[in-house]
Structures are given as C-alpha cells and as structure tokens.
Coordinates of C-alpha atoms in Angstrom, one line a residue:
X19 CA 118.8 62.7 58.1
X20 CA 116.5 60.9 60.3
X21 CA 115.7 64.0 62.5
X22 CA 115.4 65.7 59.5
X23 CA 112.9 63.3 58.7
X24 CA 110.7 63.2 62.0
X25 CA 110.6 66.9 61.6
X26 CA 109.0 67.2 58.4
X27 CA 106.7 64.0 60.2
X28 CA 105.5 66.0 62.9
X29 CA 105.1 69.3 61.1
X30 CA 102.9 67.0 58.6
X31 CA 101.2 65.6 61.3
X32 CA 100.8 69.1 63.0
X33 CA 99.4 70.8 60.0
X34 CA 96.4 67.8 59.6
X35 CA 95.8 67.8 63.1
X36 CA 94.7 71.1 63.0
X37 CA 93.1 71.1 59.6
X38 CA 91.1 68.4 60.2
X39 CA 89.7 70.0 63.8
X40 CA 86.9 68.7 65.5
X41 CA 83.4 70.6 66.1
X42 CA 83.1 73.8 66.8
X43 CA 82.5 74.6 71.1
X44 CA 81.7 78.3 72.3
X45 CA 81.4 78.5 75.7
X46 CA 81.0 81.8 78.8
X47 CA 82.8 81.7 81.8
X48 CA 82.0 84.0 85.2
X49 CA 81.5 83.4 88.6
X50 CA 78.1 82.6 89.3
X51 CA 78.0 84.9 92.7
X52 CA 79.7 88.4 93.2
X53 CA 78.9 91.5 95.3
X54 CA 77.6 94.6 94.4
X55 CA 81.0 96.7 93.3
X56 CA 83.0 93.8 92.6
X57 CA 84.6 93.2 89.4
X58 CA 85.1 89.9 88.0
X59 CA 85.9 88.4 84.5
X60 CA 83.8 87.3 81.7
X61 CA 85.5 84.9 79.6
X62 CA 84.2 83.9 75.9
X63 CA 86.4 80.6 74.9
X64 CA 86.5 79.0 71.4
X65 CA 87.7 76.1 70.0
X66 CA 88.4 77.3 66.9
X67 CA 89.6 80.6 65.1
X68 CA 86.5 82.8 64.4
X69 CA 86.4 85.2 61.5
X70 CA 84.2 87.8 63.9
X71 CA 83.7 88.0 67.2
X72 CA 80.4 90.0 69.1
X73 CA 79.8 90.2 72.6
X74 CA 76.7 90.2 74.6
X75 CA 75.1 93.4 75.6
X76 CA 76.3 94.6 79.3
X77 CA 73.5 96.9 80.2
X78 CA 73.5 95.1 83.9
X79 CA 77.2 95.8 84.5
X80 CA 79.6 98.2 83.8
X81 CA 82.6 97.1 81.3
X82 CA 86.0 98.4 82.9
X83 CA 88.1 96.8 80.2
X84 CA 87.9 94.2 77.1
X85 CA 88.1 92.6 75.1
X86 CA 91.2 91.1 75.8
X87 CA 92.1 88.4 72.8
X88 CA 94.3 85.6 73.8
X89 CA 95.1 82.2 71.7
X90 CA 96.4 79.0 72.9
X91 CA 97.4 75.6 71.7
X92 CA 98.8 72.1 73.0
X93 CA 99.6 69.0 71.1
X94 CA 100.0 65.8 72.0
X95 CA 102.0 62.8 69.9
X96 CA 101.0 59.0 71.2
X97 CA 101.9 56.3 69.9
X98 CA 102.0 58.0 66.6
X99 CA 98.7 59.9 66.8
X100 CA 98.6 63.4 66.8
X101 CA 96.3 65.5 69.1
X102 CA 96.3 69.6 68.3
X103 CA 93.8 71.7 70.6
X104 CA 93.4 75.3 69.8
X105 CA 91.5 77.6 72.3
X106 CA 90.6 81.5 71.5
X107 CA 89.6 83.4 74.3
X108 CA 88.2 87.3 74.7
X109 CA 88.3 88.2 78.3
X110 CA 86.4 91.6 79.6
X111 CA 86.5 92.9 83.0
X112 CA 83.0 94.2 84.6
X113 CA 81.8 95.6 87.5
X114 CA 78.9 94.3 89.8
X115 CA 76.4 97.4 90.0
X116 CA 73.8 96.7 91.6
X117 CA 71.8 93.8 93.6
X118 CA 70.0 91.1 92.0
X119 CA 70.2 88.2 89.4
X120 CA 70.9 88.8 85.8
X121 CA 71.2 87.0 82.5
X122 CA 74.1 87.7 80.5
X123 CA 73.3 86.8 76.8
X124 CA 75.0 84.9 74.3
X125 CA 78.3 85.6 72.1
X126 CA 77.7 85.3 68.3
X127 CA 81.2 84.2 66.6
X128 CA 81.4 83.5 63.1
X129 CA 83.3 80.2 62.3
X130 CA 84.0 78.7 58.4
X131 CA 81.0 81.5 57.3
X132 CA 78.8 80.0 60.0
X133 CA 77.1 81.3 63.3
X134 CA 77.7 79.7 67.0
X135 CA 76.8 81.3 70.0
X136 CA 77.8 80.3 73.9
X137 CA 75.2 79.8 76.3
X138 CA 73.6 82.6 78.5
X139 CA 75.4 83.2 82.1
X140 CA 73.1 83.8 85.0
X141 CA 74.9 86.0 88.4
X142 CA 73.8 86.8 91.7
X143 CA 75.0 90.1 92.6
X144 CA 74.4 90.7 96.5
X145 CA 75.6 92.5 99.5
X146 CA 78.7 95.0 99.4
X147 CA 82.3 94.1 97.7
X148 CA 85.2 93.1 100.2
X149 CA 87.5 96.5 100.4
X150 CA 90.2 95.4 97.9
X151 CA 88.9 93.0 96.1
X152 CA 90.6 91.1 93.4
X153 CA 88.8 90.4 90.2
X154 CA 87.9 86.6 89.8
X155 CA 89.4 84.7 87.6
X156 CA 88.4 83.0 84.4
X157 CA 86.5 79.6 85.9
X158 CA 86.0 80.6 89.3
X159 CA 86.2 77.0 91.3
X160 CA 88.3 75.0 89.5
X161 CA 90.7 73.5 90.7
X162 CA 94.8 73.9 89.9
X163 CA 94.0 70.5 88.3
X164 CA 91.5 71.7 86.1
X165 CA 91.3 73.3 82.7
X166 CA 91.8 76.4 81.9
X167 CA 94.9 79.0 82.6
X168 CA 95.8 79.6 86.0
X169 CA 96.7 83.0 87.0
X170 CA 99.3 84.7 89.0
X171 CA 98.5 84.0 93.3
X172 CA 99.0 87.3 95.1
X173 CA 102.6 86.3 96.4
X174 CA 103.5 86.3 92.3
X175 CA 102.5 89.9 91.4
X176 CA 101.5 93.0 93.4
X177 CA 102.1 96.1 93.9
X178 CA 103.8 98.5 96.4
X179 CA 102.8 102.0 97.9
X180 CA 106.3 103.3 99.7
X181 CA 106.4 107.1 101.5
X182 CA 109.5 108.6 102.4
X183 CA 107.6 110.2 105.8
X184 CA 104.3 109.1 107.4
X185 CA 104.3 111.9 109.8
X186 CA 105.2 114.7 107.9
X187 CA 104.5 118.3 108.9
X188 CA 101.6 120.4 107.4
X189 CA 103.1 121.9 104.0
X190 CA 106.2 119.6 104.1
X191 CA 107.4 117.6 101.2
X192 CA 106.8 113.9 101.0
X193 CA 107.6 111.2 98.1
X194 CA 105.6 108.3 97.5
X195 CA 106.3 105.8 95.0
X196 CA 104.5 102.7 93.1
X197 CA 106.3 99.7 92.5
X198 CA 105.3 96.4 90.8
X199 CA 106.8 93.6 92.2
X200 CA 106.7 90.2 89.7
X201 CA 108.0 86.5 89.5
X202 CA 105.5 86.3 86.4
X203 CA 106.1 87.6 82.6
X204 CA 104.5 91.0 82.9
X205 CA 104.3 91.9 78.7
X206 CA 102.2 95.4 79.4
X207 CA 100.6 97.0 82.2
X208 CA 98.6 100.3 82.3
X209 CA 97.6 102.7 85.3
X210 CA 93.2 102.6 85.4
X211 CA 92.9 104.8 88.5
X212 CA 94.6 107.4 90.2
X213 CA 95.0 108.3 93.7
X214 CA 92.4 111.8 94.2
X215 CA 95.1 112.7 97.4
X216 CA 92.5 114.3 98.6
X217 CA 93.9 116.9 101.0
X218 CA 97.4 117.2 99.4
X219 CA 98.8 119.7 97.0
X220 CA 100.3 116.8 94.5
X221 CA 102.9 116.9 91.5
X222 CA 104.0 113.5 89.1
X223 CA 108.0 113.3 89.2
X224 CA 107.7 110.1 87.3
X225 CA 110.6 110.0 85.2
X226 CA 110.0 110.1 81.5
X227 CA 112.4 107.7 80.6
X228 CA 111.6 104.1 80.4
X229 CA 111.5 102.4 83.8
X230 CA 114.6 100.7 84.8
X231 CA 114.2 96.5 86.3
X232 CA 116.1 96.2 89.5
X233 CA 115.2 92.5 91.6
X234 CA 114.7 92.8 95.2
X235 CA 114.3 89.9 97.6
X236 CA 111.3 89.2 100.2
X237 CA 111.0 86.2 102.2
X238 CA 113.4 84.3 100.3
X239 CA 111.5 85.1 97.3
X240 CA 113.3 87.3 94.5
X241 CA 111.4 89.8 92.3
X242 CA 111.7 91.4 89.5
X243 CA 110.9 95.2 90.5
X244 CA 109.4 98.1 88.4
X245 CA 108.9 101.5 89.6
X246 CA 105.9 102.8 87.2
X247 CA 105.1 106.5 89.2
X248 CA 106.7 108.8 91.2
X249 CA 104.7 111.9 93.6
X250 CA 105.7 114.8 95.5
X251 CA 102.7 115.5 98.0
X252 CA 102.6 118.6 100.3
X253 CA 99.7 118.0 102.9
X254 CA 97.7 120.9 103.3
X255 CA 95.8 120.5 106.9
X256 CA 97.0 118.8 109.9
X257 CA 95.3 115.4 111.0
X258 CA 94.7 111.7 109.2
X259 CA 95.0 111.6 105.3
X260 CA 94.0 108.6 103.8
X261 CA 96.1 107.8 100.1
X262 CA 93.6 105.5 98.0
X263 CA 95.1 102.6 96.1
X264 CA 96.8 103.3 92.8
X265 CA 95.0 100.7 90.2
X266 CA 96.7 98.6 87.6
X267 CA 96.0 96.4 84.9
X268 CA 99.1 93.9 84.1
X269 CA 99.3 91.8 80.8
X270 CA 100.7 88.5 82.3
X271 CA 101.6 85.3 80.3
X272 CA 100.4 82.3 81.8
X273 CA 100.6 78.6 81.0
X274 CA 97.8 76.9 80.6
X275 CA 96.4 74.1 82.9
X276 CA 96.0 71.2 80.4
X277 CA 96.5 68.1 82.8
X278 CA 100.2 66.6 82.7
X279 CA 100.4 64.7 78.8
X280 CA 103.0 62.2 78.3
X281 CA 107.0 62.0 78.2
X282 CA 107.0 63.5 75.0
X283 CA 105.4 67.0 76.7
X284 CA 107.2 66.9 79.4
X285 CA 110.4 66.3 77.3
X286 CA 109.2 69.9 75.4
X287 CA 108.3 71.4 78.1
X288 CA 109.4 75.1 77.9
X289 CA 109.2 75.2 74.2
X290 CA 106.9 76.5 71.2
X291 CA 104.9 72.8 72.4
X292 CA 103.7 74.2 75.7
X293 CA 100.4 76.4 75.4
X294 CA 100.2 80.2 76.9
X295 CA 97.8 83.0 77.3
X296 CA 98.2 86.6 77.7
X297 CA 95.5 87.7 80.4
X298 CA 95.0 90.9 82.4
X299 CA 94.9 91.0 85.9
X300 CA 94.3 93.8 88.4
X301 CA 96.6 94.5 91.2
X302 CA 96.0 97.5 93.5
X303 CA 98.5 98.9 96.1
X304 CA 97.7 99.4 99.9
X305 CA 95.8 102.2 101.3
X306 CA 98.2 104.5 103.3
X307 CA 97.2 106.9 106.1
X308 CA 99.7 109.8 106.7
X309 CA 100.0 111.3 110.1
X310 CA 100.0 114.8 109.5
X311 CA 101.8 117.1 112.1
X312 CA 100.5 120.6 112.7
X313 CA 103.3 123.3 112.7
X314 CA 104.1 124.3 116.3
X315 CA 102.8 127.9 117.1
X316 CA 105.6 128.6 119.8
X317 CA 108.1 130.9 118.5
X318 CA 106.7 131.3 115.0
X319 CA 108.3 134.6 113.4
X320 CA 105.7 137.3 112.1
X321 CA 107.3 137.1 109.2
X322 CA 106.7 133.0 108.4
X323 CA 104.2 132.7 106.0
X324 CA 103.3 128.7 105.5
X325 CA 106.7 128.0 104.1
X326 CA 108.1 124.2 104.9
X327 CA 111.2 122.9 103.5
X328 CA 115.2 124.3 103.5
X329 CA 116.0 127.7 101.9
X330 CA 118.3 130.1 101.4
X331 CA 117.6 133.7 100.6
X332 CA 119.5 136.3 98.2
X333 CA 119.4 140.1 96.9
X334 CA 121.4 142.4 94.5
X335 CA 120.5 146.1 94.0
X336 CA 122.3 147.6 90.9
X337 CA 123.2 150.0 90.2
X338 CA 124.2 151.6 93.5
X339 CA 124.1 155.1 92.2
X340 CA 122.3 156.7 89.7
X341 CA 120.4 160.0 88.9
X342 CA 117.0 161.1 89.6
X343 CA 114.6 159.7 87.6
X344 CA 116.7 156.6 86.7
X345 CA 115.9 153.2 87.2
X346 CA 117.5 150.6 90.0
X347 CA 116.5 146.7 89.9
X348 CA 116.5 145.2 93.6
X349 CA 116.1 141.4 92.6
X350 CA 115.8 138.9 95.7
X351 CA 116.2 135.1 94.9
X352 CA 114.8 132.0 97.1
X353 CA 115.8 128.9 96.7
X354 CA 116.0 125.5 98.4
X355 CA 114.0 122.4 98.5
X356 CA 110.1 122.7 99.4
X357 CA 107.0 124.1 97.3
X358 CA 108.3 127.1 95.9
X359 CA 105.4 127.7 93.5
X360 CA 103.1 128.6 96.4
X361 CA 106.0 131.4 97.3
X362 CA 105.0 134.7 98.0
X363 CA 106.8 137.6 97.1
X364 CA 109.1 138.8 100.5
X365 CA 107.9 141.8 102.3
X366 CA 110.2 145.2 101.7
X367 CA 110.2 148.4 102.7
X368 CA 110.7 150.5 100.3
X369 CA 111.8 154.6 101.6
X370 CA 109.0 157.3 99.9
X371 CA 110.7 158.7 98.0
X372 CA 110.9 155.8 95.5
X373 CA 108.3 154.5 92.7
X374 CA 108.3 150.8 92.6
X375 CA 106.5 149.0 90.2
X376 CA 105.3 145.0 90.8
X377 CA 107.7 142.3 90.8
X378 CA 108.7 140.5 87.6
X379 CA 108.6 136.6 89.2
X380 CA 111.1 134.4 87.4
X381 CA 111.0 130.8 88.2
X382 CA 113.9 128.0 87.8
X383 CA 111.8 125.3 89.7
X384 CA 112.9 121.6 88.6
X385 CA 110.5 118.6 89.4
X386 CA 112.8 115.5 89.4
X387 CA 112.4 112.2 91.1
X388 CA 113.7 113.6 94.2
X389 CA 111.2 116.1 95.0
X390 CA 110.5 119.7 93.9
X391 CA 113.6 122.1 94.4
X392 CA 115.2 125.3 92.9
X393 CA 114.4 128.5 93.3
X394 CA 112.3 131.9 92.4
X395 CA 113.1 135.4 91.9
X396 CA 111.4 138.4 92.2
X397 CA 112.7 141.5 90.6
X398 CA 111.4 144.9 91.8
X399 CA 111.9 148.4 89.6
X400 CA 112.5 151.2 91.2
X401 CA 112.5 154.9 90.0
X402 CA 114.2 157.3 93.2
X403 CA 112.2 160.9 92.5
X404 CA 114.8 162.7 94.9
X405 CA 118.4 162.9 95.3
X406 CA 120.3 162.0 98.2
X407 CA 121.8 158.6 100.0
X408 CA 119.0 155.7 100.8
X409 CA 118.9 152.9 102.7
X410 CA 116.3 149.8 101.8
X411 CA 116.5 147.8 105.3
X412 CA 117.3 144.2 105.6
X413 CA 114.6 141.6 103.8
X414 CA 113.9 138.5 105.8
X415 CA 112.0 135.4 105.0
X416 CA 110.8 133.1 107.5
X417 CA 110.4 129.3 107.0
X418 CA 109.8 125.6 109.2
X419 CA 112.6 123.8 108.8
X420 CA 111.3 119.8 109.7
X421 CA 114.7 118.0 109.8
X422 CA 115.1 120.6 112.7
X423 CA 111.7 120.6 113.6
X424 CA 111.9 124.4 114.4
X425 CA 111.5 128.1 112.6
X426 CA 114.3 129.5 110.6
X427 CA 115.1 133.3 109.2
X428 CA 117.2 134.5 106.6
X429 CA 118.2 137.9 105.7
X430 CA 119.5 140.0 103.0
X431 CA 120.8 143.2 103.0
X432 CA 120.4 146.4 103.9
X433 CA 120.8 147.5 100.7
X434 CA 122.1 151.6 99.8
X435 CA 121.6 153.7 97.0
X436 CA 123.0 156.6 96.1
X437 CA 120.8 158.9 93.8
X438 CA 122.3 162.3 92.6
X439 CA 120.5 165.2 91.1

C-alpha cells in the first residue's frame, strides 16, 4: 500500500512539475570555426514542446540532412521537491561551401500560441576540410562534463570496407563488403553516398533479406556487427584503383550529459528516469586502393578474348541426321564463375554448305552474395542446303584462370551431321 502510495506521489509530483514549467529558452548550437567542405551540425534546442517549428534560411551552406527531431527529459526528487526538465531538439547536417564568415539567422518556434526565436550563429569557414572528416557535434567544446548529449567516440561506431583480393587481375572477380561495427543502440541508418568505382565494371549482391547481427571482437572490445552492402567489382584496366568511402548516416541513442543528480538517479539509472536522444551521426569507411595486375601476354591463346574467372564449356547438335532443307540446332553452353554478361558468343566454323542464322543467347546468370556465377547459352540454327555427311570442327574457348595464374582452353566437339536428300 505504501508503494502504491509514493507512486501515485511521484506521478502527482511528475505531472505538476511539468505543468507548471519554467520560461521558455530557444537556443542554436554549431561550431563557431569549420573548413570549407566540412560538414558539421546545427542544433536548435528548446525547453519546451513547440506547436511549430521553422528554421533559418541556409542559403550560405548546403543542408545534407534534417531536421532530425529528438526529445528528452530528466527529473530530479530532493528532499521532496520535484525538478522535471524537458529539452526538444531539431538537428540538421550542413556542409561548409565556401570561405568566409556568415550569419545564420534565427529559428521561429511557436510555444503556448506565442513566438520565440534563438539567437543568430556567426561561422568562420576557412581553408580546405581534413580528408575524412567527421561532422561536429552538437556543442563543439564542451566538455564530457558539460550539458548536452554526448555522442558515440570513433572506437563506439564505424564502419568497415573488406575486399576479398587487393591485387586482383584485370577482369577478375573481387567482393567487397560494408560492415557497421557498434557498441551503441543503432535504431536506423541509411546509405548517403555511393562508391563511383570508378574504373570497375560493378554489380550490388546485397542480399534482400534483412541483415543478420553477428558480434565480433577487436582489441578486447566486442561489437555488434551489421553487414548493410555487398559488391562484385571486375576491374577493367591494370594499375592503382582508388575505392571512395561508402557514407552513412546512423540513428544512435544517446544519454544525455546532465551532471550526476542524487542517490535517487543513480538508484533509476537505466530506467524511463534517465533522459535519451536519438541523433544522427555520420560514419564513413576507409578508402581502399586495389593493385590491379595486368594479364600476362606470354602464352595467351588466339582464341582468349578478355575472359577471367573458371569455366567449363558445353555443345549438343541435334538432330544428327536430317534431310535437306531441315533444320539442326548446335547449342553451346558456358558456364562458371566470372562476368559472363560481357561473354561473347564462341567462334565456329561452320562448312558452306550450311545457312546459319544468329544465335538465340539464353542467360541463367545468378548474382548472390558470393559473386556472379552460372552460365550462358548460345543456340545457332542451321539449315544444310546439300546432302551428304558434315563435320563442324571442335569449338574452343579460351579463358585466365587467376587461382592458377595461367591461360586455360576448353573444347567441344567435333560435332557430325548427316543430311540426306
């Protein structure tokens, strides 16, 4: 009964603390220095829940993302006296465009049917952004001490670029893969720029089912891991090929800094009583250089044709007799692991006396998460205008094999045909 009894008390307490609220604070947020290029946030924070909300015009930077909206709250019970804050904040990303010193204008939020507006931010944009640089955070320069949420250090949340081969051969198959790796609450995150892979013939095997959470351990450290996209890249020239950084926005929960309370917070610690945001953070993943091989000109068949990978090579002609006039199909199938939609059809010879028409291509190619593999056909008609017994000689296809770092042939046939009159 007597719990009972404090828990309608503090509830009571709660729900005056709040209503009775003190005056109304709108304040802006941003570093007061960034480089040209750099992105930073601007945070609008409110003591109070606002019934509209309108930013400032950001003709002087460009806006990459926001508003994000965010609430928190912390209470505090002393010697019987209730203390309830409530902060709402709206955080936006922007980008540093040019050099100079600029004036961003106020926020207008309507509160109880009445207007307040934060106070103009002055920044000095100058020089050129660091390669890689992490947005700043809400209240650059406070300390961990200070108010204000603190977010995630860059041992907490980042993000990894992994390549099955940096020193592939020209035209081979390579996988790279993007992985988030987290000790935070992640709630969301969202892809903001691509790679160009500039100098690659590229293809997404990302899975289409939802991402799987594995944990992984670095350093002592264990992380929760998410693999969010999946590439097959076949590089197309020989030489150094930078891969740009895959960019990424993550929603991540944070506590708030408020300053340790008393007992009675630290007793609730880790319930409703604590105070959270949601904010977004950028992470970005290494650039990668890939050492690109040429493919060796020694002993190259005439018959290669800038196909890298493993294959296998196939061929039916049917019927093997038939009467002039009538129609054979001579279908030859590749297959194997590499890019088989740049195939080209296999050189045949085909004896005079014989009308062939252009192949039909049929293609089983699968895209999975391990690469490109399956195979294509190619299925020739043939009308035979005389009679008699022909021969179609052997085909042969010519590919690099990289695992054995050397040319391979494969042949099929010869293939007969018997035509009577």
């Amino acid at each position: 009964m007597k719990q009972m009894l404090f828990s309608f008390w503090l509830i009571l307490c709660l729900f005056t603390a709040e209503a009775s609220g003190s005056d109304v604070t709108f304040s802006a947020s941003a570093p007061s220095r960034v480089a040209a290029g750099e992105r930073f946030r601007l945070v609008f924070s409110l003591n109070a829940r606002p019934e509209a909300f309108d930013p400032p015009e950001l003709k002087d930077f460009r806006l990459i993302s926001g508003p994000s909206q965010s609430t928190s709250s912390s209470t505090q019970i002393i010697n019987n006296n209730v203390t309830t804050s409530l902060t709402v904040s709206y955080t936006f990303i922007v980008e540093a465009k040019e050099e100079g010193e600029f004036v961003i204008g106020s926020a207008i939020a309507k509160v109880d049917g009445k207007e307040v507006r934060s106070d103009p931010v002055s920044i000095l944009v100058s020089g050129e952004a660091r390669p890689g640089s992490q947005p700043a955070s809400p209240g650059t320069g406070q300390s961990p001490s200070a108010q204000g949420p603190q977010l995630p250090g860059e041992n907490d949340l980042f993000i990894r670029a992994e390549i099955t081969n940096a020193r592939p051969y020209q035209s081979e198959q390579v996988i790279i893969a993007y992985k988030i790796y987290t000790r935070v609450p992640v709630s969301r995150y969202s892809i903001q720029r691509l790679p160009s892979y500039r100098g690659f013939w590229s293809e997404n095997i990302t899975p289409s089912e939802q991402p799987g959470v594995t944990t992984e351990v670095i350093d002592g450290i264990t992380y929760n891991v998410v693999e969010i996209r999946r590439v097959a890249l076949f590089p197309q020239q020989s030489g150094e090929l930078v891969l740009e950084p895959l960019e990424v926005e993550c929603l991540v929960r944070v506590r708030s800094q408020q300053g340790r309370g008393s007992l009675f917070d630290d007793f609730f610690s880790g319930t409703p009583f604590d105070s959270f945001q949601t904010l977004p953070q950028t992470i970005r993943s290494e650039t990668l250089v890939v050492s690109v091989r040429p493919l060796p000109a020694e002993n190259r068949p005439a018959a290669f044709n800038g196909l890298v990978g493993s294959y296998e090579l196939s061929g039916t002609l049917q019927p093997a007799e038939l009467h002039v006039n009538e129609a054979a199909n001579l279908s030859l199938t590749i297959s194997g692991e590499g890019n088989l939609k740049m195939l080209e059809e296999p050189g045949v010879l085909f004896p005079p006396d014989f009308e062939v028409y252009d192949p039909n291509v049929i293609d089983d190619i699968r895209s999975n998460r391990n690469g490109i593999n399956g195979s294509r056909s190619f299925d020739f008609l043939l009308i035979p205008r005389g009679d008699g017994a022909y021969e179609i000689p052997p085909v042969e296809m010519a590919y690099f094999d990289p695992d054995r770092g050397q040319y391979m042939t494969k042949r099929t046939g010869p293939f007969h045909l018997e035509v009577m009159p």
